[in-house]
């Protein structure tokens, strides 16, 4: 039950002498039955003498109203404890309410009823006598306890005074309420009138309704009135301040105009005119493009006609500022000394020969043809291999300025293209902002983490990057804020990513991809010696003659305390070792004597070895094979376990395997079942056994077809009763005919095998070309077997038939 309108409240005066024409007389207590139907109210508290319209929507409440109107028109109105309940029960209602009479009822076509009710007397519910078809309760009429004491008189005067103050501060109160307040003499009626019309919470109103002592009711009401007066006074003050502020702005505008007129009469310079003349001079001197100069002049003309206090003035002024400070023709001179550029790249980064060769080729072409569009390079590799820092080294080698834009987590297209000037606080996109910051139109801009770009309802930033990273289009790149074409063709864009799959296909097509593999142990050793250790020593203020980490220590640190494709964790471990060693140097108070950190000192500094050398366990059980996997963070060595047990021919797959990997397992088993004799698999009744395949690290999702031959080998091990060799790892996709198909990520997988001390690996024959890209030092340590058929895999991977651990 709700009230359709909150501006409804007025209190009826009693009319015992007939002077109150048109106002219903007070109903005698003897006429109100002792049992009344009870209607719950969700958002209104009805007081005696109060007339209010109510909206009835639920079938149960509509039936109650119909019965009441057909009878004596009396009912009880009680506030609900929970307003959201449509059909309240006895426990959902307060214990006190108001006996009321239905004055008028109207039914509407949408099955709702509107009634006008008049509050009569306070009631207390003593017991509920029925709940169907609606609530009925035995009630007790509460008497108004009042006396004519001096304190009562004081309370009434105080309440009336505060209510008059509220009426002055709140123009929303109707004149009828104001007149009633002035002419109501009875304390009980005055208290109910005020409670019904002041902005109180439902709970406060309910407590006032429950109080039948007029003195206590007024005592409870006065603090609430004081609080309301305070709130209304503060609101009125705020409103006056707002109006005053607006008036002040208008007054300031007129005063400024008068000052300008006086200055013109005296021949003095107007500060605003000085600024506009300075802008005009900049437009004439700055090397803007033809279109930019035309737009700037037009914007300046608009600015001269605008009032200084106008909001549009600031928008136009900021826009002109951006136009005048962009490097339309400012460019840095490229360093064309190839030998010097190569030396700079080699001094700041070890390895990365492909990237360095491509940049030197670009420098060679610039030397041959000055105006050359920059390539869009995309450096892809696992974390920690130096992709981000390479951008700054490239800028250093070319003699260009450098800017980095992090794309990780960007979901708004406006971050790239900018916001249109119609928006408050609009700005150009990050590309234009970077160009203004470096004050050059041919910098090196690194777009970091390209594969982390997202999209949502605000647009797709990858789509905006299509124009930025297309050499055929970016010479006319248009930012939404500038609304002018800007030439980005001289910018050398370098993007980085951990893997290519999340990048939009159309965007990937515009990139010249250079893949950086994981570092080998030898490369990590050289990086640590040349870059990591010197940098950490410099940051801690130590000299090389005081502390030294020999090659044996660094190698032990690389092999036993880190297991990563890059060098980030290695850098942190070196920093820890140097910090602890620096503490030892300071403690002994000798900064001249050399401290050499030996391999056996690492346990004291870093704790036990995290990755002992014997990473691949010796396989002593049937059904275990070593596979190689690829992740965006580099290659990984993984085990595949298989076992058989009595059953009904089911294949169980566990270890968070994806659909493709599950299909590889089914393909491998189907092939082995079809080649029982050829592969010399013993007599096996497959319909009487269950086979379980599990890949450890079950919390890590795994998918892809490259584990096909590993799964087939583990199945063949349990079916032929032959163990898999412990020093052999493999990768390759298997077909239903037993052919071995090529896979990707070979370089990362082989490097992972080298880190795990694997001696032999099995690769698909069609991946032979990938073997040439493996570093020479790794190829010397690992023997590779290229295979075409699963039979070749089993010949290399399985031991001869010997006794094995059960």
mmCIF file of N, CA and C in Angstrom, residues 482-578:
data_model
loop_
_atom_site.group_PDB
_atom_site.id
_atom_site.type_symbol
_atom_site.label_atom_id
_atom_site.label_comp_id
_atom_site.label_asym_id
_atom_site.label_seq_id
_atom_site.Cartn_x
_atom_site.Cartn_y
_atom_site.Cartn_z
ATOM 1 N N UNK A 482 42.088 17.611 -32.364
ATOM 2 C CA UNK A 482 42.633 18.587 -33.305
ATOM 3 C C UNK A 482 41.730 18.761 -34.519
ATOM 4 N N UNK A 483 41.149 17.637 -34.970
ATOM 5 C CA UNK A 483 40.329 17.641 -36.184
ATOM 6 C C UNK A 483 41.134 18.151 -37.384
ATOM 7 N N UNK A 484 42.443 17.833 -37.364
ATOM 8 C CA UNK A 484 43.359 18.205 -38.443
ATOM 9 C C UNK A 484 44.286 17.029 -38.714
ATOM 10 N N UNK A 485 44.711 16.820 -39.952
ATOM 11 C CA UNK A 485 45.653 15.731 -40.225
ATOM 12 C C UNK A 485 47.059 16.077 -39.719
ATOM 13 N N UNK A 486 47.700 15.109 -39.101
ATOM 14 C CA UNK A 486 49.079 15.274 -38.628
ATOM 15 C C UNK A 486 49.909 14.129 -39.206
ATOM 16 N N UNK A 487 51.095 14.444 -39.689
ATOM 17 C CA UNK A 487 51.947 13.466 -40.367
ATOM 18 C C UNK A 487 52.722 12.639 -39.337
ATOM 19 N N UNK A 488 52.380 11.339 -39.247
ATOM 20 C CA UNK A 488 53.087 10.424 -38.341
ATOM 21 C C UNK A 488 54.053 9.508 -39.102
ATOM 22 N N UNK A 489 54.227 9.751 -40.401
ATOM 23 C CA UNK A 489 55.009 8.804 -41.208
ATOM 24 C C UNK A 489 56.490 8.811 -40.839
ATOM 25 N N UNK A 490 56.983 9.885 -40.217
ATOM 26 C CA UNK A 490 58.394 9.952 -39.859
ATOM 27 C C UNK A 490 58.663 9.383 -38.474
ATOM 28 N N UNK A 491 57.612 9.033 -37.757
ATOM 29 C CA UNK A 491 57.775 8.437 -36.427
ATOM 30 C C UNK A 491 58.169 6.977 -36.576
ATOM 31 N N UNK A 492 59.148 6.547 -35.791
ATOM 32 C CA UNK A 492 59.517 5.130 -35.756
ATOM 33 C C UNK A 492 58.743 4.482 -34.616
ATOM 34 N N UNK A 493 57.714 3.716 -34.985
ATOM 35 C CA UNK A 493 56.900 3.027 -33.986
ATOM 36 C C UNK A 493 57.486 1.647 -33.713
ATOM 37 N N UNK A 494 57.675 1.343 -32.439
ATOM 38 C CA UNK A 494 58.091 0.001 -32.010
ATOM 39 C C UNK A 494 57.043 -0.493 -31.035
ATOM 40 N N UNK A 495 56.465 -1.633 -31.319
ATOM 41 C CA UNK A 495 55.468 -2.215 -30.426
ATOM 42 C C UNK A 495 56.060 -3.461 -29.774
ATOM 43 N N UNK A 496 55.552 -3.793 -28.599
ATOM 44 C CA UNK A 496 56.000 -5.001 -27.903
ATOM 45 C C UNK A 496 54.789 -5.833 -27.512
ATOM 46 N N UNK A 497 54.996 -7.124 -27.422
ATOM 47 C CA UNK A 497 53.920 -8.044 -27.019
ATOM 48 C C UNK A 497 54.554 -9.328 -26.510
ATOM 49 N N UNK A 498 53.817 -10.005 -25.624
ATOM 50 C CA UNK A 498 54.279 -11.318 -25.158
ATOM 51 C C UNK A 498 53.900 -12.427 -26.129
ATOM 52 N N UNK A 499 52.761 -12.262 -26.813
ATOM 53 C CA UNK A 499 52.406 -13.215 -27.862
ATOM 54 C C UNK A 499 51.444 -12.546 -28.827
ATOM 55 N N UNK A 500 51.347 -13.128 -30.021
ATOM 56 C CA UNK A 500 50.634 -12.473 -31.121
ATOM 57 C C UNK A 500 49.147 -12.786 -31.169
ATOM 58 N N UNK A 501 48.729 -13.886 -30.596
ATOM 59 C CA UNK A 501 47.343 -14.340 -30.771
ATOM 60 C C UNK A 501 46.296 -13.299 -30.368
ATOM 61 N N UNK A 502 46.440 -12.561 -29.228
ATOM 62 C CA UNK A 502 45.375 -11.611 -28.870
ATOM 63 C C UNK A 502 45.330 -10.369 -29.751
ATOM 64 N N UNK A 503 46.357 -10.128 -30.574
ATOM 65 C CA UNK A 503 46.393 -8.907 -31.378
ATOM 66 C C UNK A 503 45.417 -9.043 -32.545
ATOM 67 N N UNK A 504 44.682 -7.979 -32.816
ATOM 68 C CA UNK A 504 43.691 -7.962 -33.900
ATOM 69 C C UNK A 504 44.362 -8.357 -35.221
ATOM 70 N N UNK A 505 43.763 -9.292 -35.995
ATOM 71 C CA UNK A 505 44.405 -9.766 -37.237
ATOM 72 C C UNK A 505 44.766 -8.641 -38.203
ATOM 73 N N UNK A 506 43.864 -7.662 -38.376
ATOM 74 C CA UNK A 506 44.155 -6.558 -39.292
ATOM 75 C C UNK A 506 45.327 -5.727 -38.789
ATOM 76 N N UNK A 507 45.446 -5.583 -37.470
ATOM 77 C CA UNK A 507 46.569 -4.840 -36.900
ATOM 78 C C UNK A 507 47.856 -5.645 -37.014
ATOM 79 N N UNK A 508 47.752 -6.945 -36.797
ATOM 80 C CA UNK A 508 48.941 -7.811 -36.892
ATOM 81 C C UNK A 508 49.501 -7.809 -38.306
ATOM 82 N N UNK A 509 48.624 -7.652 -39.296
ATOM 83 C CA UNK A 509 49.060 -7.649 -40.700
ATOM 84 C C UNK A 509 49.923 -6.430 -41.014
ATOM 85 N N UNK A 510 49.800 -5.357 -40.230
ATOM 86 C CA UNK A 510 50.562 -4.130 -40.485
ATOM 87 C C UNK A 510 51.912 -4.121 -39.781
ATOM 88 N N UNK A 511 52.202 -5.134 -38.994
ATOM 89 C CA UNK A 511 53.404 -5.151 -38.174
ATOM 90 C C UNK A 511 54.499 -6.003 -38.790
ATOM 91 N N UNK A 512 55.716 -5.558 -38.625
ATOM 92 C CA UNK A 512 56.882 -6.354 -39.002
ATOM 93 C C UNK A 512 57.361 -7.054 -37.725
ATOM 94 N N UNK A 513 57.027 -8.331 -37.600
ATOM 95 C CA UNK A 513 57.217 -9.071 -36.347
ATOM 96 C C UNK A 513 58.648 -9.587 -36.250
ATOM 97 N N UNK A 514 59.269 -9.332 -35.111
ATOM 98 C CA UNK A 514 60.585 -9.883 -34.788
ATOM 99 C C UNK A 514 60.445 -10.604 -33.455
ATOM 100 N N UNK A 515 60.672 -11.908 -33.467
ATOM 101 C CA UNK A 515 60.508 -12.711 -32.258
ATOM 102 C C UNK A 515 61.833 -12.801 -31.504
ATOM 103 N N UNK A 516 61.747 -12.576 -30.203
ATOM 104 C CA UNK A 516 62.925 -12.698 -29.331
ATOM 105 C C UNK A 516 62.739 -13.946 -28.480
ATOM 106 N N UNK A 517 63.649 -14.908 -28.565
ATOM 107 C CA UNK A 517 63.495 -16.128 -27.774
ATOM 108 C C UNK A 517 63.951 -15.922 -26.335
ATOM 109 N N UNK A 518 63.784 -16.945 -25.538
ATOM 110 C CA UNK A 518 64.315 -16.912 -24.181
ATOM 111 C C UNK A 518 65.835 -16.860 -24.234
ATOM 112 N N UNK A 519 66.422 -16.330 -23.188
ATOM 113 C CA UNK A 519 67.885 -16.285 -23.115
ATOM 114 C C UNK A 519 68.437 -17.646 -22.697
ATOM 115 N N UNK A 520 69.560 -18.010 -23.259
ATOM 116 C CA UNK A 520 70.268 -19.203 -22.801
ATOM 117 C C UNK A 520 71.057 -18.859 -21.541
ATOM 118 N N UNK A 521 71.574 -19.899 -20.869
ATOM 119 C CA UNK A 521 72.342 -19.669 -19.645
ATOM 120 C C UNK A 521 73.579 -18.816 -19.928
ATOM 121 N N UNK A 522 74.229 -19.051 -21.075
ATOM 122 C CA UNK A 522 75.413 -18.265 -21.432
ATOM 123 C C UNK A 522 75.052 -16.805 -21.669
ATOM 124 N N UNK A 523 73.920 -16.566 -22.357
ATOM 125 C CA UNK A 523 73.494 -15.191 -22.594
ATOM 126 C C UNK A 523 73.146 -14.492 -21.283
ATOM 127 N N UNK A 524 72.491 -15.195 -20.380
ATOM 128 C CA UNK A 524 72.162 -14.611 -19.079
ATOM 129 C C UNK A 524 73.435 -14.260 -18.313
ATOM 130 N N UNK A 525 74.444 -15.118 -18.410
ATOM 131 C CA UNK A 525 75.713 -14.854 -17.733
ATOM 132 C C UNK A 525 76.343 -13.566 -18.262
ATOM 133 N N UNK A 526 76.354 -13.398 -19.589
ATOM 134 C CA UNK A 526 76.942 -12.196 -20.172
ATOM 135 C C UNK A 526 76.135 -10.945 -19.814
ATOM 136 N N UNK A 527 74.787 -11.067 -19.806
ATOM 137 C CA UNK A 527 73.945 -9.920 -19.435
ATOM 138 C C UNK A 527 74.188 -9.535 -17.984
ATOM 139 N N UNK A 528 74.312 -10.527 -17.114
ATOM 140 C CA UNK A 528 74.568 -10.248 -15.701
ATOM 141 C C UNK A 528 75.908 -9.550 -15.514
ATOM 142 N N UNK A 529 76.950 -10.027 -16.221
ATOM 143 C CA UNK A 529 78.290 -9.437 -16.082
ATOM 144 C C UNK A 529 78.338 -8.014 -16.640
ATOM 145 N N UNK A 530 77.703 -7.816 -17.805
ATOM 146 C CA UNK A 530 77.843 -6.530 -18.482
ATOM 147 C C UNK A 530 76.870 -5.470 -17.991
ATOM 148 N N UNK A 531 75.671 -5.899 -17.530
ATOM 149 C CA UNK A 531 74.632 -4.910 -17.241
ATOM 150 C C UNK A 531 74.086 -4.993 -15.818
ATOM 151 N N UNK A 532 73.661 -6.170 -15.392
ATOM 152 C CA UNK A 532 72.934 -6.265 -14.124
ATOM 153 C C UNK A 532 73.824 -5.969 -12.925
ATOM 154 N N UNK A 533 74.977 -6.642 -12.855
ATOM 155 C CA UNK A 533 75.860 -6.439 -11.700
ATOM 156 C C UNK A 533 76.386 -5.002 -11.645
ATOM 157 N N UNK A 534 76.916 -4.428 -12.754
ATOM 158 C CA UNK A 534 77.371 -3.033 -12.678
ATOM 159 C C UNK A 534 76.274 -2.058 -12.267
ATOM 160 N N UNK A 535 75.033 -2.267 -12.766
ATOM 161 C CA UNK A 535 73.958 -1.350 -12.411
ATOM 162 C C UNK A 535 73.619 -1.427 -10.924
ATOM 163 N N UNK A 536 73.561 -2.651 -10.387
ATOM 164 C CA UNK A 536 73.257 -2.795 -8.963
ATOM 165 C C UNK A 536 74.367 -2.227 -8.089
ATOM 166 N N UNK A 537 75.617 -2.403 -8.498
ATOM 167 C CA UNK A 537 76.730 -1.827 -7.741
ATOM 168 C C UNK A 537 76.649 -0.303 -7.735
ATOM 169 N N UNK A 538 76.284 0.264 -8.897
ATOM 170 C CA UNK A 538 76.180 1.713 -8.993
ATOM 171 C C UNK A 538 75.034 2.251 -8.150
ATOM 172 N N UNK A 539 73.897 1.551 -8.138
ATOM 173 C CA UNK A 539 72.758 2.009 -7.351
ATOM 174 C C UNK A 539 73.043 1.985 -5.863
ATOM 175 N N UNK A 540 73.884 1.037 -5.420
ATOM 176 C CA UNK A 540 74.202 0.923 -3.996
ATOM 177 C C UNK A 540 75.458 1.697 -3.617
ATOM 178 N N UNK A 541 76.080 2.345 -4.592
ATOM 179 C CA UNK A 541 77.259 3.147 -4.296
ATOM 180 C C UNK A 541 78.507 2.346 -4.005
ATOM 181 N N UNK A 542 78.611 1.134 -4.551
ATOM 182 C CA UNK A 542 79.789 0.283 -4.346
ATOM 183 C C UNK A 542 80.660 0.291 -5.591
ATOM 184 N N UNK A 543 81.953 0.132 -5.396
ATOM 185 C CA UNK A 543 82.892 0.061 -6.507
ATOM 186 C C UNK A 543 83.239 -1.384 -6.803
ATOM 187 N N UNK A 544 83.661 -1.642 -8.042
ATOM 188 C CA UNK A 544 83.959 -3.025 -8.442
ATOM 189 C C UNK A 544 85.146 -3.587 -7.677
ATOM 190 N N UNK A 545 86.028 -2.704 -7.216
ATOM 191 C CA UNK A 545 87.199 -3.207 -6.487
ATOM 192 C C UNK A 545 86.845 -3.646 -5.064
ATOM 193 N N UNK A 546 85.625 -3.359 -4.636
ATOM 194 C CA UNK A 546 85.198 -3.731 -3.288
ATOM 195 C C UNK A 546 84.426 -5.051 -3.289
ATOM 196 N N UNK A 547 83.632 -5.291 -4.335
ATOM 197 C CA UNK A 547 82.768 -6.477 -4.375
ATOM 198 C C UNK A 547 82.807 -7.082 -5.775
ATOM 199 N N UNK A 548 82.930 -8.397 -5.819
ATOM 200 C CA UNK A 548 82.974 -9.074 -7.121
ATOM 201 C C UNK A 548 82.175 -10.358 -7.055
ATOM 202 N N UNK A 549 81.403 -10.606 -8.132
ATOM 203 C CA UNK A 549 80.676 -11.867 -8.300
ATOM 204 C C UNK A 549 81.310 -12.601 -9.472
ATOM 205 N N UNK A 550 82.087 -13.631 -9.219
ATOM 206 C CA UNK A 550 82.749 -14.352 -10.323
ATOM 207 C C UNK A 550 81.746 -15.108 -11.181
ATOM 208 N N UNK A 551 82.231 -15.588 -12.342
ATOM 209 C CA UNK A 551 81.347 -16.297 -13.281
ATOM 210 C C UNK A 551 80.723 -17.527 -12.650
ATOM 211 N N UNK A 552 81.493 -18.230 -11.836
ATOM 212 C CA UNK A 552 80.958 -19.458 -11.225
ATOM 213 C C UNK A 552 79.777 -19.153 -10.319
ATOM 214 N N UNK A 553 79.844 -18.023 -9.609
ATOM 215 C CA UNK A 553 78.732 -17.643 -8.727
ATOM 216 C C UNK A 553 77.509 -17.268 -9.539
ATOM 217 N N UNK A 554 77.722 -16.468 -10.580
ATOM 218 C CA UNK A 554 76.593 -16.065 -11.420
ATOM 219 C C UNK A 554 75.964 -17.264 -12.103
ATOM 220 N N UNK A 555 76.777 -18.203 -12.574
ATOM 221 C CA UNK A 555 76.245 -19.388 -13.239
ATOM 222 C C UNK A 555 75.429 -20.234 -12.264
ATOM 223 N N UNK A 556 75.942 -20.385 -11.039
ATOM 224 C CA UNK A 556 75.208 -21.141 -10.012
ATOM 225 C C UNK A 556 73.888 -20.436 -9.675
ATOM 226 N N UNK A 557 73.925 -19.121 -9.636
ATOM 227 C CA UNK A 557 72.713 -18.342 -9.366
ATOM 228 C C UNK A 557 71.694 -18.517 -10.481
ATOM 229 N N UNK A 558 72.150 -18.516 -11.735
ATOM 230 C CA UNK A 558 71.258 -18.665 -12.888
ATOM 231 C C UNK A 558 70.615 -20.039 -12.913
ATOM 232 N N UNK A 559 71.407 -21.072 -12.646
ATOM 233 C CA UNK A 559 70.925 -22.443 -12.817
ATOM 234 C C UNK A 559 70.118 -22.957 -11.636
ATOM 235 N N UNK A 560 70.385 -22.452 -10.422
ATOM 236 C CA UNK A 560 69.765 -23.040 -9.239
ATOM 237 C C UNK A 560 68.815 -22.115 -8.492
ATOM 238 N N UNK A 561 68.774 -20.820 -8.842
ATOM 239 C CA UNK A 561 67.903 -19.891 -8.130
ATOM 240 C C UNK A 561 66.907 -19.187 -9.049
ATOM 241 N N UNK A 562 67.032 -19.357 -10.349
ATOM 242 C CA UNK A 562 66.067 -18.759 -11.274
ATOM 243 C C UNK A 562 65.654 -19.790 -12.306
ATOM 244 N N UNK A 563 64.445 -19.670 -12.786
ATOM 245 C CA UNK A 563 63.958 -20.517 -13.866
ATOM 246 C C UNK A 563 62.977 -19.661 -14.655
ATOM 247 N N UNK A 564 63.495 -18.867 -15.590
ATOM 248 C CA UNK A 564 62.702 -17.885 -16.311
ATOM 249 C C UNK A 564 63.282 -17.688 -17.693
ATOM 250 N N UNK A 565 62.460 -17.216 -18.642
ATOM 251 C CA UNK A 565 62.986 -16.958 -19.987
ATOM 252 C C UNK A 565 63.825 -15.694 -20.055
ATOM 253 N N UNK A 566 63.531 -14.698 -19.191
ATOM 254 C CA UNK A 566 64.257 -13.435 -19.216
ATOM 255 C C UNK A 566 65.229 -13.323 -18.062
ATOM 256 N N UNK A 567 65.438 -12.085 -17.585
ATOM 257 C CA UNK A 567 66.427 -11.875 -16.522
ATOM 258 C C UNK A 567 65.871 -11.025 -15.375
ATOM 259 N N UNK A 568 64.560 -10.857 -15.294
ATOM 260 C CA UNK A 568 64.008 -10.015 -14.221
ATOM 261 C C UNK A 568 64.273 -10.626 -12.843
ATOM 262 N N UNK A 569 63.955 -11.916 -12.685
ATOM 263 C CA UNK A 569 64.183 -12.561 -11.390
ATOM 264 C C UNK A 569 65.671 -12.624 -11.082
ATOM 265 N N UNK A 570 66.495 -12.844 -12.117
ATOM 266 C CA UNK A 570 67.944 -12.852 -11.920
ATOM 267 C C UNK A 570 68.410 -11.500 -11.405
ATOM 268 N N UNK A 571 67.870 -10.423 -11.943
ATOM 269 C CA UNK A 571 68.233 -9.075 -11.491
ATOM 270 C C UNK A 571 67.872 -8.890 -10.022
ATOM 271 N N UNK A 572 66.685 -9.378 -9.624
ATOM 272 C CA UNK A 572 66.285 -9.248 -8.225
ATOM 273 C C UNK A 572 67.189 -10.059 -7.303
ATOM 274 N N UNK A 573 67.576 -11.268 -7.732
ATOM 275 C CA UNK A 573 68.442 -12.111 -6.896
ATOM 276 C C UNK A 573 69.830 -11.487 -6.770
ATOM 277 N N UNK A 574 70.348 -10.931 -7.871
ATOM 278 C CA UNK A 574 71.654 -10.262 -7.812
ATOM 279 C C UNK A 574 71.588 -9.072 -6.870
ATOM 280 N N UNK A 575 70.490 -8.316 -6.931
ATOM 281 C CA UNK A 575 70.322 -7.164 -6.034
ATOM 282 C C UNK A 575 70.326 -7.615 -4.578
ATOM 283 N N UNK A 576 69.664 -8.750 -4.287
ATOM 284 C CA UNK A 576 69.637 -9.258 -2.916
ATOM 285 C C UNK A 576 71.032 -9.646 -2.458
ATOM 286 N N UNK A 577 71.770 -10.348 -3.313
ATOM 287 C CA UNK A 577 73.131 -10.774 -2.954
ATOM 288 C C UNK A 577 74.016 -9.557 -2.695
ATOM 289 N N UNK A 578 73.924 -8.548 -3.553
ATOM 290 C CA UNK A 578 74.784 -7.361 -3.404
ATOM 291 C C UNK A 578 74.392 -6.579 -2.154
#
